[in-house]
Amino acid sequence: MLAKAELHVHLEGTAPPELVARIAARNGLTIPDEMLGEDGRFHYTDFLHFLRTYDLAASVIRTAQDYRDITYEYLTDVAHEGGIYVELTASPDHAALVGLGDDEHLLGIAAGIDEARRDCGIEARILLSAVRNFGVEQAIRVARYAAQRPHPYVVGFALAGDERFPVSEFGTAFAIAADAGLGCTVHAGEWQGPESVRAALALPVSRIDHGVRAIEDPALVEEIAARGVTLNTCPTSNVVLGVYAAYAEHPLPRLRAAGVAITLGSDDPPYFGASLAGEYTICAEHFGWDDEDLLAVTGAALDAAFCDAELRSDLRARL
Ligand code: HPA
Ligand code: ZN
């Protein structure tokens, strides 16, 4: 099985409806009516509605044990499809909204990582993410917390959420994280155009999540390639949410041909019917990538990973 690595996946967004329902039940909660459609799948009609549905699911995830279970189930699933390394984007703000302390939240995730490694040999690390639409002050709080290195598995700082809140307002949060030596990544160029990717490049980031709309500005694509910034792309997420009408229109092959380093991610797998292995298969089927091409995608993910050098070289040896 081809070795795979994933740098762009949101932890709460990995929990399928059945797991969210099980967690809600054991917390004595009922799942919000609007969360699921009649087909039993997460229900949303567009990106902003998706974010609200995501928040509804997160609202019943309350304890360190819940986070352990979500982490363990996701990582063991990915290991069974060839995953060797995952960076999980975790959101202290979502945990805080349900009264779960930052340290407890991390301990739950770390337990899931340790148990998945023990059972399946997969490795994982944690990015602490702020949410644009929760505001600048909250982002600074998350960055400060991450900068204290609250757990050895915390290796990076990220910014997700509603892209209409411009990244330029979050410079202080990124400076705090970068000054502490954390790797930094930011969502851009998914819903907003190339100007949002340019704004992202002004931050101390070595990666951009999505970034695909950079394709609309050839000079920008050149700059991304020249600077060696990696785009963590999620083709299925883009097609399901309607950024592109079909895989055939997705710019991933053109970005790659322009020399941009790219990785594959599932973003929020059960919401989009995506999986890490599925993204690899889509690149094979729609873009004609062979095993060597796909292994190079995994290599690019290991190059761009925020883990330490020792783990990176152990993982490279597994390719
Ligand atoms: N995009 C932006 N913000 C998010 C996402 C996403 O896919 N998932 C959770 N927060
Ligand atoms: Zn994302």
Coordinates of C-alpha atoms and ligand atoms in Angstrom, one line a residue:
M1 CA 0.0 0.0 0.0
L2 CA 1.3 3.4 -0.9
A3 CA 2.4 5.4 2.1
K4 CA 0.4 8.6 2.7
A5 CA 0.6 11.6 4.9
E6 CA -1.9 14.3 5.6
L7 CA -1.4 17.9 6.7
H8 CA -4.9 19.4 6.3
V9 CA -7.7 17.8 8.3
H10 CA -9.8 19.4 11.0
L11 CA -10.2 17.2 14.1
E12 CA -13.9 17.7 14.9
G13 CA -14.5 17.4 11.2
T14 CA -13.2 13.8 11.2
A15 CA -16.0 12.5 13.4
P16 CA -18.8 10.8 11.3
P17 CA -22.5 11.2 12.3
E18 CA -22.5 7.9 14.1
L19 CA -19.6 8.8 16.3
V20 CA -21.0 12.3 17.0
A21 CA -24.3 10.6 18.0
R22 CA -22.6 8.1 20.3
I23 CA -20.6 10.9 22.0
A24 CA -23.8 13.1 22.4
A25 CA -25.7 10.2 23.9
R26 CA -23.0 9.4 26.5
N27 CA -22.9 13.1 27.4
G28 CA -26.7 13.0 28.0
L29 CA -27.3 15.3 24.9
T30 CA -29.4 15.0 21.9
I31 CA -27.9 15.9 18.6
P32 CA -29.2 19.1 17.1
D33 CA -32.1 18.5 14.7
E34 CA -30.6 20.6 11.9
M35 CA -27.2 18.8 12.0
L36 CA -28.3 15.8 9.9
G37 CA -30.3 15.5 6.7
E38 CA -32.9 12.8 6.0
D39 CA -30.1 10.6 4.6
G40 CA -28.4 10.6 8.0
R41 CA -25.5 12.6 6.7
F42 CA -24.3 16.0 7.8
H43 CA -26.6 18.6 6.2
Y44 CA -25.5 21.9 4.7
T45 CA -26.1 23.9 1.6
D46 CA -23.0 26.0 1.2
F47 CA -19.7 26.9 2.9
L48 CA -21.0 29.1 5.6
H49 CA -23.8 26.6 6.4
F50 CA -21.1 23.9 6.5
L51 CA -19.2 25.9 9.1
R52 CA -22.5 26.2 11.2
T53 CA -23.1 22.5 10.9
Y54 CA -19.5 21.8 11.9
D55 CA -20.1 24.0 15.0
L56 CA -23.3 22.1 15.9
A57 CA -21.4 18.8 15.8
A58 CA -18.6 20.3 17.8
S59 CA -21.1 21.5 20.4
V60 CA -21.8 17.9 21.7
I61 CA -18.0 17.0 21.8
R62 CA -17.3 17.9 25.4
T63 CA -14.7 15.8 27.2
A64 CA -11.1 14.7 26.9
Q65 CA -12.4 11.2 26.4
D66 CA -14.5 12.4 23.4
Y67 CA -11.4 13.9 21.8
R68 CA -9.4 10.8 22.5
D69 CA -12.0 8.7 20.8
I70 CA -12.3 11.0 17.7
T71 CA -8.5 11.1 17.4
Y72 CA -8.1 7.3 17.8
E73 CA -10.9 6.4 15.4
Y74 CA -9.6 8.8 12.7
L75 CA -6.0 7.8 13.0
T76 CA -6.7 4.1 13.0
D77 CA -8.9 4.5 9.9
V78 CA -6.2 6.4 8.1
A79 CA -3.6 3.9 9.1
H80 CA -5.7 1.1 7.5
E81 CA -5.6 3.1 4.2
G82 CA -1.8 3.5 4.3
G83 CA -1.4 6.7 6.3
I84 CA 1.9 7.0 8.2
Y85 CA 1.6 10.6 9.4
V86 CA -1.2 13.1 10.1
E87 CA -1.1 16.6 11.4
L88 CA -4.5 17.1 13.2
T89 CA -5.8 20.7 13.2
A90 CA -7.4 21.1 16.7
S91 CA -9.4 24.1 17.8
P92 CA -9.1 25.2 21.4
D93 CA -11.9 27.7 20.8
H94 CA -14.4 24.9 20.1
A95 CA -13.3 23.1 23.2
A96 CA -13.5 26.3 25.3
L97 CA -17.1 26.8 24.0
V98 CA -18.2 23.6 25.7
G99 CA -16.2 24.3 28.9
L100 CA -13.3 21.9 28.2
G101 CA -9.9 23.3 29.4
D102 CA -7.1 23.7 26.9
D103 CA -4.8 21.2 28.7
E104 CA -7.6 18.6 29.0
H105 CA -8.4 19.0 25.4
L106 CA -4.7 18.3 24.4
L107 CA -4.4 15.4 26.8
G108 CA -7.4 13.7 25.2
I109 CA -6.0 14.2 21.7
A110 CA -2.5 13.1 22.8
A111 CA -4.0 9.9 24.3
G112 CA -5.7 9.1 21.0
I113 CA -2.4 9.6 19.1
D114 CA -0.5 7.4 21.5
E115 CA -3.0 4.6 21.4
A116 CA -3.3 4.8 17.6
R117 CA 0.5 4.5 17.3
R118 CA 0.5 1.5 19.7
D119 CA -2.2 -0.3 17.7
C120 CA -1.4 0.8 14.1
G121 CA 2.1 2.4 14.0
I122 CA 0.7 5.7 12.6
E123 CA 2.3 8.9 13.9
A124 CA 0.5 12.2 14.4
R125 CA 1.1 15.7 15.7
I126 CA -1.2 18.7 16.5
L127 CA -1.7 22.1 15.0
L128 CA -3.6 24.5 17.2
S129 CA -6.0 26.5 15.1
A130 CA -7.7 29.8 15.6
V131 CA -11.0 30.5 13.8
R132 CA -11.2 33.8 11.8
N133 CA -14.8 34.5 12.6
F134 CA -14.2 34.1 16.3
G135 CA -12.1 37.3 16.2
V136 CA -8.6 38.6 16.5
E137 CA -8.4 38.5 20.3
Q138 CA -9.3 34.8 20.4
A139 CA -6.7 34.1 17.8
I140 CA -4.1 35.8 19.9
R141 CA -5.2 33.7 22.9
V142 CA -4.8 30.5 20.9
A143 CA -1.4 31.6 19.6
R144 CA -0.2 32.5 23.1
Y145 CA -1.3 29.1 24.4
A146 CA 0.4 27.3 21.5
A147 CA 3.6 29.4 22.0
Q148 CA 3.9 28.1 25.6
R149 CA 4.4 24.6 24.0
P150 CA 1.7 23.1 26.2
H151 CA 2.4 19.6 24.9
P152 CA 5.3 18.1 22.9
Y153 CA 2.9 17.1 20.2
V154 CA 1.9 20.7 19.5
V155 CA 4.0 21.7 16.5
G156 CA 2.1 24.4 14.7
F157 CA -0.4 27.2 14.6
A158 CA -3.2 27.5 12.0
L159 CA -6.0 29.8 11.1
A160 CA -9.3 28.4 9.6
G161 CA -12.9 29.6 9.5
D162 CA -14.7 32.1 7.4
E163 CA -12.2 33.5 4.8
R164 CA -14.1 36.8 4.5
F165 CA -12.3 37.9 7.6
P166 CA -9.0 39.0 6.1
V167 CA -5.7 37.4 7.3
S168 CA -4.0 40.8 7.5
E169 CA -5.8 41.3 10.8
F170 CA -4.2 38.3 12.3
G171 CA -0.5 39.3 12.0
T172 CA 0.0 39.6 15.8
A173 CA -1.2 36.1 16.4
F174 CA 1.1 34.7 13.7
A175 CA 4.0 36.7 15.0
I176 CA 3.5 35.2 18.5
A177 CA 3.4 31.7 17.1
A178 CA 6.3 32.1 14.7
D179 CA 8.5 33.8 17.4
A180 CA 8.0 30.7 19.5
G181 CA 9.3 28.5 16.7
L182 CA 6.0 27.0 15.8
G183 CA 5.3 26.1 12.1
C184 CA 2.5 28.3 10.7
T185 CA -0.2 27.7 8.1
V186 CA -3.3 29.6 7.1
H187 CA -6.5 28.9 5.1
A188 CA -6.6 31.2 2.0
G189 CA -7.4 31.1 -1.6
E190 CA -10.4 28.8 -1.3
W191 CA -13.4 31.2 -1.1
Q192 CA -11.4 34.4 -1.7
G193 CA -9.3 34.9 -4.7
P194 CA -5.5 35.3 -5.3
E195 CA -5.4 38.5 -3.3
S196 CA -6.1 36.4 -0.2
V197 CA -3.2 34.2 -1.0
R198 CA -0.9 37.2 -1.4
A199 CA -2.0 38.5 2.0
A200 CA -1.3 35.0 3.4
L201 CA 2.3 35.2 2.0
A202 CA 2.9 38.3 4.0
L203 CA 2.5 36.2 7.2
P204 CA 5.3 34.0 8.6
V205 CA 3.9 30.9 7.0
S206 CA 5.6 28.0 5.1
R207 CA 2.3 26.4 4.1
I208 CA -1.1 27.5 2.9
D209 CA -4.3 25.4 3.3
H210 CA -6.1 25.2 0.0
G211 CA -4.5 28.2 -1.8
V212 CA -5.8 26.8 -5.0
R213 CA -7.2 30.1 -6.3
A214 CA -3.7 31.4 -6.7
I215 CA -4.0 29.8 -10.1
E216 CA -5.9 32.9 -11.2
D217 CA -2.7 34.9 -10.9
P218 CA 0.3 33.4 -12.8
A219 CA 2.9 35.7 -11.1
L220 CA 1.6 34.6 -7.7
V221 CA 1.9 30.9 -8.7
E222 CA 5.5 31.7 -9.7
E223 CA 6.1 33.4 -6.3
I224 CA 4.7 30.4 -4.3
A225 CA 6.9 28.0 -6.2
A226 CA 10.0 30.2 -5.8
R227 CA 9.4 30.6 -2.1
G228 CA 8.8 26.9 -1.6
V229 CA 5.5 27.5 0.1
T230 CA 3.5 24.2 0.2
L231 CA -0.2 24.2 -0.7
N232 CA -2.2 21.7 1.3
T233 CA -5.0 21.0 -1.2
C234 CA -8.3 19.2 -0.7
P235 CA -9.8 18.5 -4.2
T236 CA -12.9 16.7 -2.9
S237 CA -13.7 19.4 -0.4
N238 CA -13.4 22.0 -3.2
V239 CA -15.6 20.1 -5.6
V240 CA -18.3 19.2 -3.0
L241 CA -18.5 22.8 -1.7
G242 CA -18.6 24.1 -5.3
V243 CA -15.3 26.0 -5.6
Y244 CA -14.9 24.0 -8.8
A245 CA -17.7 22.3 -10.7
A246 CA -15.7 19.1 -11.3
Y247 CA -12.3 17.5 -10.7
A248 CA -11.5 18.2 -14.4
E249 CA -11.6 21.9 -13.6
H250 CA -9.5 21.7 -10.4
P251 CA -6.2 23.5 -10.8
L252 CA -4.1 21.0 -8.8
P253 CA -2.3 19.5 -11.9
R254 CA -1.5 23.0 -13.2
L255 CA -0.1 24.1 -9.8
R256 CA 2.0 21.0 -9.7
A257 CA 3.2 21.5 -13.2
A258 CA 4.2 25.1 -12.3
G259 CA 6.5 23.7 -9.6
V260 CA 4.4 24.4 -6.6
A261 CA 4.8 21.9 -3.7
I262 CA 1.4 20.3 -3.0
T263 CA 0.0 17.8 -0.5
L264 CA -3.4 16.1 -0.3
G265 CA -5.9 16.4 2.5
S266 CA -9.5 15.3 3.3
D267 CA -10.3 18.6 5.2
D268 CA -13.5 17.3 6.9
P269 CA -13.9 13.8 5.6
P270 CA -17.5 12.7 6.5
Y271 CA -18.9 16.1 5.5
F272 CA -17.5 15.8 2.0
G273 CA -17.5 12.0 1.5
A274 CA -13.7 12.3 1.4
S275 CA -10.8 10.2 2.7
L276 CA -7.0 10.6 2.5
A277 CA -6.7 7.5 0.3
G278 CA -9.7 8.7 -1.7
E279 CA -7.8 11.9 -2.6
Y280 CA -4.8 9.9 -3.8
T281 CA -7.2 7.8 -5.9
I282 CA -8.8 10.9 -7.4
C283 CA -5.4 12.2 -8.5
A284 CA -4.7 8.9 -10.1
E285 CA -8.1 8.6 -11.9
H286 CA -8.7 12.3 -12.8
F287 CA -5.2 13.6 -13.3
G288 CA -3.4 10.4 -14.4
W289 CA -0.8 10.5 -11.6
D290 CA 1.1 7.2 -11.2
D291 CA 2.5 5.7 -8.0
E292 CA 5.7 7.6 -8.4
D293 CA 3.8 10.9 -8.6
L294 CA 1.7 9.9 -5.6
L295 CA 4.7 8.9 -3.5
A296 CA 6.2 12.3 -4.3
V297 CA 3.0 13.9 -2.8
T298 CA 3.7 12.0 0.4
G299 CA 7.3 13.1 0.2
A300 CA 6.2 16.8 -0.1
A301 CA 4.0 16.4 3.0
L302 CA 6.9 15.0 5.0
D303 CA 9.1 17.9 3.7
A304 CA 6.5 20.4 4.8
A305 CA 5.6 18.7 8.1
F306 CA 6.1 20.7 11.3
C307 CA 7.4 17.7 13.2
D308 CA 11.0 17.5 14.4
A309 CA 13.9 16.3 12.2
E310 CA 14.2 12.9 13.9
L311 CA 10.6 12.0 13.2
R312 CA 10.8 13.3 9.7
S313 CA 13.7 11.1 8.9
D314 CA 12.0 8.1 10.5
L315 CA 9.0 8.7 8.3
R316 CA 11.0 9.2 5.2
A317 CA 12.6 5.8 5.8
R318 CA 9.1 4.3 5.6
L319 CA 8.5 5.6 2.0
Ligands
HPA1 N1 -12.4 25.4 6.1 C1 -12.4 26.4 6.9 N2 -12.6 26.3 8.2 C2 -12.9 25.1 8.7 C3 -13.0 24.0 7.9 C4 -12.7 24.1 6.5 O1 -12.8 23.2 5.8 N3 -13.3 23.0 8.7 C5 -13.4 23.4 9.9 N4 -13.1 24.7 10.0
ZN2 ZN -9.6 23.2 6.0

